[in-house]
């Protein structure tokens, strides 16, 4: 063990002791979690030698990308793929996304892991389109996901957000898509903090908060063909309010990376019934061992909170404004924890956060015990600082040969 060097925004450095991981590999479960249904939204890893520049088609390191999904399954978490963290609409092109869905679903079957994938309209041109085009785009991706053997999340569509003028437009489009599904689907409500193009989705505009009523109408129309909703508004009160109105056949999957500890723990209704949220979170890709151990501790809420509570400060930092750059922190922590060979992202998105921001990510991950191999994380972090001209002598004293060059670690 050693100290971590941290970098402040004014250029000054400080040191903090390097901690130990809170959860050990020996505690891995032998099956998917049952106390809550939990999915982690996984990112993708580009080939280090690929043209990872803005606008370039995705060229993925499939071994590393799929290995990260096996890491999540090994902790009993499900994988939510081809969604926000995998840069759909933000760097991952439709061709690469289709291959990702096919490969990830096939890998899930080899280990009995849970998997859902996002279905969207991102293969349409970025221009006004018709209702029929929107429905057809959804259905194409829906059928591809079902053929691959994955569960389906009907993602919020930028095209539908531009097309819809009334809540009835959403209700009609979703009904037409859901009737083409062969198995129950999960709805998806992503707030404008994650994607400004989705402002007012489901008709939830200032002065006309019809979103919850629209969602419930879609569910009533579909009946058991909708199994739940993933809600990512970063508004715990709104989630709790809608959760209390859901039909018995539908689950609430929290996508609130600011308040997930309380939402997953749940609250008691007047009749004593526990109402809780299940989870579909980008944050859990960064803290999989801790999330797994915490959920398995339930119904012992004290033990659950002791494990998961400290991770929320890290998550709030990862998802700080501009929120859509949270993916940079997810990939950064995957690199620190040895799950990918380089700190790189599709479309050059690893440049989405500053070095001081990443420094605070390191500090918070260390504080909550989310660094899975602390010595490796310190060595990689200090190499990145050295590349930026920040002096540090801390780190693993004698790293393996493959880790000795800065280029080999941060290319």
Short mmCIF file of C-alpha atoms in Angstrom, two decimals:
data_model
loop_
_atom_site.label_atom_id
_atom_site.label_comp_id
_atom_site.label_asym_id
_atom_site.label_seq_id
_atom_site.Cartn_x
_atom_site.Cartn_y
_atom_site.Cartn_z
CA UNK A 1 0.00 0.00 0.00
CA UNK A 2 1.06 3.60 -0.63
CA UNK A 3 -0.35 7.08 -0.90
CA UNK A 4 -2.39 8.53 -3.73
CA UNK A 5 -1.41 11.87 -5.23
CA UNK A 6 -4.41 14.07 -5.93
CA UNK A 7 -4.61 17.11 -8.20
CA UNK A 8 -6.71 20.19 -7.44
CA UNK A 9 -8.11 22.63 -9.98
CA UNK A 10 -5.53 25.25 -9.05
CA UNK A 11 -2.70 22.84 -9.87
CA UNK A 12 -1.71 22.01 -6.31
CA UNK A 13 -1.27 18.40 -5.24
CA UNK A 14 -2.02 16.55 -2.03
CA UNK A 15 -1.66 13.02 -0.72
CA UNK A 16 -4.16 10.60 0.77
CA UNK A 17 -3.61 7.05 2.05
CA UNK A 18 -4.51 4.28 -0.38
CA UNK A 19 -7.27 2.13 1.10
CA UNK A 20 -8.20 -1.50 0.70
CA UNK A 21 -11.21 -2.83 -1.25
CA UNK A 22 -14.26 -3.36 0.93
CA UNK A 23 -15.47 -6.47 -0.90
CA UNK A 24 -13.30 -9.48 -1.75
CA UNK A 25 -13.60 -11.69 -4.84
CA UNK A 26 -14.06 -14.68 -2.57
CA UNK A 27 -17.53 -13.36 -1.66
CA UNK A 28 -18.92 -13.55 -5.19
CA UNK A 29 -22.42 -15.06 -5.44
CA UNK A 30 -23.12 -18.21 -7.42
CA UNK A 31 -26.31 -16.99 -9.10
CA UNK A 32 -28.07 -13.75 -10.11
CA UNK A 33 -29.25 -11.59 -7.23
CA UNK A 34 -32.77 -12.21 -5.96
CA UNK A 35 -33.23 -9.65 -3.17
CA UNK A 36 -33.67 -7.05 -5.93
CA UNK A 37 -33.53 -7.28 -9.71
CA UNK A 38 -30.38 -5.30 -10.50
CA UNK A 39 -28.89 -4.33 -13.85
CA UNK A 40 -25.69 -2.37 -14.43
CA UNK A 41 -25.48 -0.33 -17.63
CA UNK A 42 -22.18 -1.41 -19.17
CA UNK A 43 -19.88 0.67 -21.39
CA UNK A 44 -17.86 -0.47 -24.40
CA UNK A 45 -14.08 -0.59 -24.82
CA UNK A 46 -12.53 0.62 -28.11
CA UNK A 47 -9.50 -1.01 -29.68
CA UNK A 48 -6.50 0.97 -28.50
CA UNK A 49 -5.16 1.33 -32.05
CA UNK A 50 -8.54 2.32 -33.51
CA UNK A 51 -9.46 5.78 -34.79
CA UNK A 52 -11.17 6.80 -31.57
CA UNK A 53 -11.86 10.35 -32.71
CA UNK A 54 -15.15 12.29 -32.85
CA UNK A 55 -17.30 11.07 -35.73
CA UNK A 56 -15.32 7.88 -36.40
CA UNK A 57 -17.22 4.59 -36.54
CA UNK A 58 -16.83 2.48 -33.41
CA UNK A 59 -14.03 -0.11 -33.58
CA UNK A 60 -14.34 -2.17 -30.42
CA UNK A 61 -12.05 -4.39 -28.41
CA UNK A 62 -14.54 -7.20 -28.19
CA UNK A 63 -12.50 -9.27 -25.74
CA UNK A 64 -12.32 -6.43 -23.21
CA UNK A 65 -15.91 -5.29 -23.85
CA UNK A 66 -17.36 -8.75 -23.24
CA UNK A 67 -15.00 -9.50 -20.35
CA UNK A 68 -16.41 -6.47 -18.54
CA UNK A 69 -19.89 -7.90 -18.91
CA UNK A 70 -18.68 -11.19 -17.45
CA UNK A 71 -17.28 -9.18 -14.54
CA UNK A 72 -20.78 -7.81 -13.86
CA UNK A 73 -22.46 -11.20 -14.22
CA UNK A 74 -19.88 -12.75 -11.87
CA UNK A 75 -21.20 -10.47 -9.12
CA UNK A 76 -24.82 -11.52 -9.76
CA UNK A 77 -25.74 -8.29 -11.53
CA UNK A 78 -27.62 -8.24 -14.80
CA UNK A 79 -26.27 -6.31 -17.77
CA UNK A 80 -28.19 -3.48 -19.41
CA UNK A 81 -26.58 -3.12 -22.81
CA UNK A 82 -26.83 -0.93 -25.89
CA UNK A 83 -28.16 1.84 -23.67
CA UNK A 84 -26.85 5.14 -22.41
CA UNK A 85 -23.54 3.96 -20.98
CA UNK A 86 -22.68 2.16 -24.20
CA UNK A 87 -22.91 5.58 -25.91
CA UNK A 88 -25.99 4.87 -28.05
CA UNK A 89 -26.86 8.24 -29.60
CA UNK A 90 -23.53 9.53 -28.27
CA UNK A 91 -20.78 7.76 -30.18
CA UNK A 92 -21.83 4.15 -30.72
CA UNK A 93 -23.14 3.80 -34.27
CA UNK A 94 -26.09 1.52 -35.16
CA UNK A 95 -23.90 -1.11 -36.84
CA UNK A 96 -21.67 -1.53 -33.80
CA UNK A 97 -24.72 -1.50 -31.54
CA UNK A 98 -26.36 -4.37 -33.41
CA UNK A 99 -23.20 -6.43 -33.08
CA UNK A 100 -22.95 -5.54 -29.39
CA UNK A 101 -26.50 -6.77 -28.78
CA UNK A 102 -25.82 -10.05 -30.60
CA UNK A 103 -22.51 -10.72 -28.87
CA UNK A 104 -23.62 -9.70 -25.37
CA UNK A 105 -26.81 -11.75 -25.50
CA UNK A 106 -24.85 -14.79 -26.64
CA UNK A 107 -22.36 -14.36 -23.79
CA UNK A 108 -25.16 -13.98 -21.25
CA UNK A 109 -26.55 -17.35 -22.27
CA UNK A 110 -23.20 -19.04 -21.55
CA UNK A 111 -23.33 -18.05 -17.88
CA UNK A 112 -27.05 -17.77 -17.22
CA UNK A 113 -26.70 -14.00 -16.76
CA UNK A 114 -29.57 -11.55 -17.00
CA UNK A 115 -29.49 -9.17 -19.93
CA UNK A 116 -31.75 -6.45 -21.29
CA UNK A 117 -30.87 -4.23 -24.22
CA UNK A 118 -31.99 -0.82 -25.30
CA UNK A 119 -34.23 -0.52 -28.37
CA UNK A 120 -34.38 2.91 -29.96
CA UNK A 121 -34.71 4.81 -33.24
CA UNK A 122 -31.10 5.96 -33.56
CA UNK A 123 -30.67 4.40 -37.00
CA UNK A 124 -33.04 7.01 -38.45
CA UNK A 125 -31.66 10.23 -39.98
CA UNK A 126 -31.33 13.18 -37.64
CA UNK A 127 -34.19 15.07 -39.24
CA UNK A 128 -37.99 15.18 -39.03
CA UNK A 129 -39.51 11.74 -39.63
CA UNK A 130 -43.00 10.28 -39.75
CA UNK A 131 -44.80 8.26 -37.11
CA UNK A 132 -44.55 5.17 -39.31
CA UNK A 133 -40.78 5.57 -39.61
CA UNK A 134 -40.48 5.84 -35.83
CA UNK A 135 -42.58 2.71 -35.28
CA UNK A 136 -40.69 0.77 -37.94
CA UNK A 137 -37.30 1.76 -36.45
CA UNK A 138 -38.37 0.64 -32.98
CA UNK A 139 -39.74 -2.64 -34.32
CA UNK A 140 -36.59 -3.43 -36.33
CA UNK A 141 -34.45 -3.12 -33.22
CA UNK A 142 -37.08 -4.88 -31.08
CA UNK A 143 -37.06 -7.94 -33.30
CA UNK A 144 -33.26 -7.98 -33.49
CA UNK A 145 -33.02 -7.93 -29.69
CA UNK A 146 -35.63 -10.67 -29.31
CA UNK A 147 -33.95 -12.82 -31.96
CA UNK A 148 -30.68 -12.44 -30.04
CA UNK A 149 -32.35 -13.68 -26.86
CA UNK A 150 -32.24 -10.43 -24.85
CA UNK A 151 -34.93 -8.68 -22.85
CA UNK A 152 -36.07 -5.33 -24.25
CA UNK A 153 -36.06 -1.81 -22.86
CA UNK A 154 -37.97 0.61 -25.10
CA UNK A 155 -35.67 3.60 -24.81
CA UNK A 156 -36.82 7.20 -24.97
CA UNK A 157 -36.51 8.29 -28.61
CA UNK A 158 -35.18 11.65 -29.73
CA UNK A 159 -37.21 11.29 -32.91
CA UNK A 160 -40.41 10.67 -30.96
CA UNK A 161 -39.64 13.60 -28.66
CA UNK A 162 -39.50 15.88 -31.72
CA UNK A 163 -42.53 14.31 -33.39
CA UNK A 164 -44.96 14.11 -30.48
CA UNK A 165 -47.19 17.12 -29.90
CA UNK A 166 -49.51 15.60 -27.31
CA UNK A 167 -49.40 12.75 -24.78
CA UNK A 168 -51.71 10.82 -27.10
CA UNK A 169 -48.95 10.75 -29.71
CA UNK A 170 -46.70 8.91 -27.25
CA UNK A 171 -49.52 6.59 -26.23
CA UNK A 172 -50.30 5.68 -29.83
CA UNK A 173 -46.68 5.06 -30.90
CA UNK A 174 -45.88 2.93 -27.87
CA UNK A 175 -49.05 0.87 -28.34
CA UNK A 176 -48.11 0.15 -31.95
CA UNK A 177 -44.60 -0.96 -30.96
CA UNK A 178 -45.56 -2.98 -27.89
CA UNK A 179 -48.14 -4.98 -29.84
CA UNK A 180 -45.26 -6.26 -32.01
CA UNK A 181 -43.28 -7.54 -29.00
CA UNK A 182 -43.28 -11.26 -28.26
CA UNK A 183 -42.42 -10.81 -24.56
CA UNK A 184 -43.01 -8.12 -21.92
CA UNK A 185 -40.92 -4.97 -22.30
CA UNK A 186 -39.59 -2.31 -19.94
CA UNK A 187 -40.33 1.35 -20.64
CA UNK A 188 -37.59 3.99 -20.31
CA UNK A 189 -37.89 7.58 -19.12
CA UNK A 190 -34.61 9.45 -19.44
CA UNK A 191 -34.51 13.03 -18.21
CA UNK A 192 -33.03 16.02 -19.98
CA UNK A 193 -30.07 16.07 -17.56
CA UNK A 194 -28.85 12.99 -19.42
CA UNK A 195 -29.99 14.12 -22.87
CA UNK A 196 -31.37 17.64 -23.47
CA UNK A 197 -33.06 16.39 -26.65
CA UNK A 198 -35.49 14.44 -24.44
CA UNK A 199 -36.87 17.47 -22.60
CA UNK A 200 -40.65 17.19 -22.13
CA UNK A 201 -40.76 13.47 -22.86
CA UNK A 202 -44.17 11.82 -22.38
CA UNK A 203 -45.63 15.35 -22.42
CA UNK A 204 -43.96 16.22 -19.12
CA UNK A 205 -43.41 19.92 -19.82
CA UNK A 206 -43.39 22.91 -17.50
CA UNK A 207 -46.97 23.86 -16.77
CA UNK A 208 -48.20 20.50 -18.09
CA UNK A 209 -46.77 17.68 -15.99
CA UNK A 210 -48.54 14.90 -17.83
CA UNK A 211 -45.62 12.47 -17.96
CA UNK A 212 -46.73 10.12 -15.16
CA UNK A 213 -50.30 9.99 -16.49
CA UNK A 214 -49.00 9.23 -19.99
CA UNK A 215 -46.78 6.41 -18.70
CA UNK A 216 -49.65 4.89 -16.73
CA UNK A 217 -51.95 5.14 -19.74
CA UNK A 218 -49.39 3.29 -21.88
CA UNK A 219 -49.17 0.60 -19.20
CA UNK A 220 -52.95 0.30 -18.95
CA UNK A 221 -53.17 -0.08 -22.72
CA UNK A 222 -50.47 -2.78 -22.73
CA UNK A 223 -51.40 -4.67 -19.57
CA UNK A 224 -48.91 -7.42 -18.71
CA UNK A 225 -46.96 -6.72 -21.91
CA UNK A 226 -45.13 -3.96 -19.97
CA UNK A 227 -43.16 -5.42 -17.07
CA UNK A 228 -41.78 -2.17 -15.67
CA UNK A 229 -40.21 1.20 -16.25
CA UNK A 230 -36.66 2.48 -15.90
CA UNK A 231 -36.90 6.04 -14.55
CA UNK A 232 -33.87 8.33 -14.77
CA UNK A 233 -35.04 11.82 -13.85
CA UNK A 234 -32.70 12.28 -10.85
CA UNK A 235 -35.86 13.17 -8.92
CA UNK A 236 -36.48 10.74 -6.08
CA UNK A 237 -39.87 12.21 -5.15
CA UNK A 238 -41.16 11.82 -8.71
CA UNK A 239 -39.96 8.21 -8.79
CA UNK A 240 -41.58 7.34 -5.46
CA UNK A 241 -44.84 8.99 -6.54
CA UNK A 242 -45.00 7.04 -9.82
CA UNK A 243 -43.85 3.83 -8.11
CA UNK A 244 -46.88 4.00 -5.84
CA UNK A 245 -49.21 4.16 -8.85
CA UNK A 246 -47.75 1.34 -10.96
CA UNK A 247 -49.91 -1.69 -11.75
CA UNK A 248 -49.06 -4.83 -9.82
CA UNK A 249 -47.51 -6.39 -12.92
CA UNK A 250 -44.91 -3.63 -13.33
CA UNK A 251 -41.63 -2.97 -11.51
CA UNK A 252 -39.91 0.35 -10.98
CA UNK A 253 -36.25 0.19 -12.03
CA UNK A 254 -34.47 3.17 -10.57
CA UNK A 255 -32.09 4.94 -12.89
CA UNK A 256 -31.50 7.68 -10.30
CA UNK A 257 -27.75 7.74 -9.77
CA UNK A 258 -28.13 10.41 -7.05
CA UNK A 259 -30.61 8.70 -4.70
CA UNK A 260 -30.44 4.96 -5.37
CA UNK A 261 -29.61 3.93 -1.80
CA UNK A 262 -32.97 5.02 -0.38
CA UNK A 263 -34.94 4.05 -3.49
CA UNK A 264 -33.65 0.47 -3.54
CA UNK A 265 -34.10 0.14 0.23
CA UNK A 266 -37.72 1.24 -0.19
CA UNK A 267 -40.38 2.50 2.20
CA UNK A 268 -43.44 1.14 3.96
CA UNK A 269 -46.94 1.83 2.69
CA UNK A 270 -49.77 2.54 5.10
CA UNK A 271 -50.62 -1.15 5.16
CA UNK A 272 -47.03 -2.06 6.04
CA UNK A 273 -46.13 -3.33 2.58
CA UNK A 274 -42.57 -2.60 1.49
CA UNK A 275 -42.44 -0.60 -1.74
CA UNK A 276 -39.01 -0.52 -3.31
CA UNK A 277 -37.29 0.14 -6.60
CA UNK A 278 -35.26 -2.45 -8.43
CA UNK A 279 -32.29 -1.00 -10.30
CA UNK A 280 -30.91 -0.28 -13.75
CA UNK A 281 -27.97 2.01 -13.08
CA UNK A 282 -24.85 3.24 -14.81
CA UNK A 283 -23.29 3.79 -11.39
CA UNK A 284 -23.38 0.08 -10.60
CA UNK A 285 -20.95 -0.62 -13.46
CA UNK A 286 -18.40 1.35 -11.42
CA UNK A 287 -19.11 -0.29 -8.04
CA UNK A 288 -20.28 -3.80 -8.98
CA UNK A 289 -18.72 -5.68 -6.03
CA UNK A 290 -20.13 -3.20 -3.51
CA UNK A 291 -23.55 -3.12 -5.16
CA UNK A 292 -23.68 -6.91 -5.18
CA UNK A 293 -22.67 -7.29 -1.54
CA UNK A 294 -25.08 -4.56 -0.42
CA UNK A 295 -28.11 -6.01 -2.18
CA UNK A 296 -27.28 -9.49 -0.88
CA UNK A 297 -27.22 -8.06 2.65
CA UNK A 298 -30.93 -7.21 2.45
CA UNK A 299 -33.21 -7.32 4.36
CA UNK A 300 -30.53 -6.23 6.86
CA UNK A 301 -30.85 -2.55 5.98
CA UNK A 302 -28.04 -1.45 8.29
CA UNK A 303 -25.55 -3.74 6.55
CA UNK A 304 -26.94 -2.72 3.15
CA UNK A 305 -26.48 0.98 3.89
CA UNK A 306 -23.02 0.51 5.38
CA UNK A 307 -21.85 -0.99 2.09
CA UNK A 308 -23.78 1.03 -0.48
CA UNK A 309 -24.20 4.37 1.29
CA UNK A 310 -20.59 5.56 0.79
CA UNK A 311 -20.79 4.86 -2.97
CA UNK A 312 -23.44 7.52 -3.51
CA UNK A 313 -20.94 10.38 -3.11
CA UNK A 314 -18.84 8.81 -5.88
CA UNK A 315 -21.92 8.38 -8.07
CA UNK A 316 -23.03 11.98 -7.56
CA UNK A 317 -19.60 13.12 -8.67
CA UNK A 318 -19.57 10.82 -11.71
CA UNK A 319 -22.98 12.11 -12.76
CA UNK A 320 -22.37 15.79 -12.02
CA UNK A 321 -23.18 18.31 -14.74
CA UNK A 322 -22.86 17.96 -17.64
CA UNK A 323 -24.43 14.65 -16.66
CA UNK A 324 -24.04 12.94 -20.04
CA UNK A 325 -20.27 12.86 -19.52
CA UNK A 326 -20.69 10.37 -16.66
CA UNK A 327 -19.56 7.66 -19.08
CA UNK A 328 -16.03 9.08 -18.92
CA UNK A 329 -15.85 8.29 -15.23
CA UNK A 330 -17.25 4.79 -15.73
CA UNK A 331 -14.58 3.98 -18.33
CA UNK A 332 -11.88 5.64 -16.21
CA UNK A 333 -12.69 3.46 -13.20
CA UNK A 334 -12.86 0.35 -15.39
CA UNK A 335 -9.31 1.16 -16.55
CA UNK A 336 -8.07 1.81 -13.01
CA UNK A 337 -9.59 -1.50 -11.90
CA UNK A 338 -7.87 -3.44 -14.68
CA UNK A 339 -10.94 -4.15 -16.84
CA UNK A 340 -9.55 -2.51 -19.98
CA UNK A 341 -6.03 -1.94 -21.30
CA UNK A 342 -6.27 1.82 -21.87
CA UNK A 343 -8.22 4.84 -20.72
CA UNK A 344 -9.97 5.33 -24.05
CA UNK A 345 -13.56 5.65 -25.25
CA UNK A 346 -15.41 5.54 -28.54
CA UNK A 347 -15.44 8.93 -30.22
CA UNK A 348 -12.70 10.33 -28.00
CA UNK A 349 -15.14 10.74 -25.12
CA UNK A 350 -12.43 10.02 -22.57
CA UNK A 351 -11.71 13.76 -22.91
CA UNK A 352 -15.11 14.53 -21.38
CA UNK A 353 -13.75 15.20 -17.88
CA UNK A 354 -10.82 17.24 -16.62
CA UNK A 355 -7.84 15.82 -14.77
CA UNK A 356 -8.94 17.43 -11.46
CA UNK A 357 -12.39 15.89 -11.95
CA UNK A 358 -10.78 12.49 -12.44
CA UNK A 359 -8.65 13.12 -9.37
CA UNK A 360 -11.78 13.58 -7.28
CA UNK A 361 -13.13 10.38 -8.84
CA UNK A 362 -10.03 8.55 -7.61
CA UNK A 363 -10.37 10.06 -4.13
CA UNK A 364 -14.03 9.09 -3.78
CA UNK A 365 -13.54 5.61 -5.23
CA UNK A 366 -10.70 5.05 -2.78
CA UNK A 367 -12.80 6.38 0.11
CA UNK A 368 -15.71 3.99 -0.50
CA UNK A 369 -13.54 0.96 -1.26
CA UNK A 370 -14.36 0.76 -4.97
CA UNK A 371 -10.74 0.33 -6.14
CA UNK A 372 -10.62 -3.42 -6.71
CA UNK A 373 -6.80 -3.63 -6.99
CA UNK A 374 -5.61 -0.50 -5.17
CA UNK A 375 -1.93 -0.86 -6.11
CA UNK A 376 -2.77 -1.22 -9.80
CA UNK A 377 -5.18 1.71 -9.62
CA UNK A 378 -2.53 3.89 -7.98
CA UNK A 379 0.08 2.93 -10.58
CA UNK A 380 -2.22 3.73 -13.48
CA UNK A 381 -3.47 6.97 -11.96
CA UNK A 382 0.03 8.21 -11.23
CA UNK A 383 1.12 7.29 -14.75
CA UNK A 384 -1.69 9.45 -16.12
CA UNK A 385 -0.60 12.31 -13.87
CA UNK A 386 3.00 11.91 -15.04
CA UNK A 387 1.88 12.03 -18.67
CA UNK A 388 0.22 15.38 -17.89
CA UNK A 389 3.41 16.69 -16.29
CA UNK A 390 2.35 16.28 -12.66
CA UNK A 391 5.21 15.02 -10.53
CA UNK A 392 4.59 11.98 -8.37
CA UNK A 393 6.74 9.15 -7.15
CA UNK A 394 3.90 7.14 -5.64
CA UNK A 395 2.55 3.95 -7.16
CA UNK A 396 3.32 0.28 -7.41
CA UNK A 397 7.09 0.01 -6.79
CA UNK A 398 7.83 -2.69 -9.36
CA UNK A 399 4.94 -3.09 -11.85
CA UNK A 400 4.94 -5.92 -14.34
CA UNK A 401 6.77 -5.26 -17.60
CA UNK A 402 3.53 -4.80 -19.49
CA UNK A 403 2.67 -1.87 -17.22
CA UNK A 404 6.01 -0.06 -17.13
CA UNK A 405 5.58 2.33 -20.02
CA UNK A 406 3.21 5.26 -19.80
CA UNK A 407 2.23 4.70 -23.43
CA UNK A 408 1.20 1.14 -22.65
CA UNK A 409 -1.15 2.30 -19.94
CA UNK A 410 -2.75 5.45 -21.30
CA UNK A 411 -2.55 5.21 -25.09
#
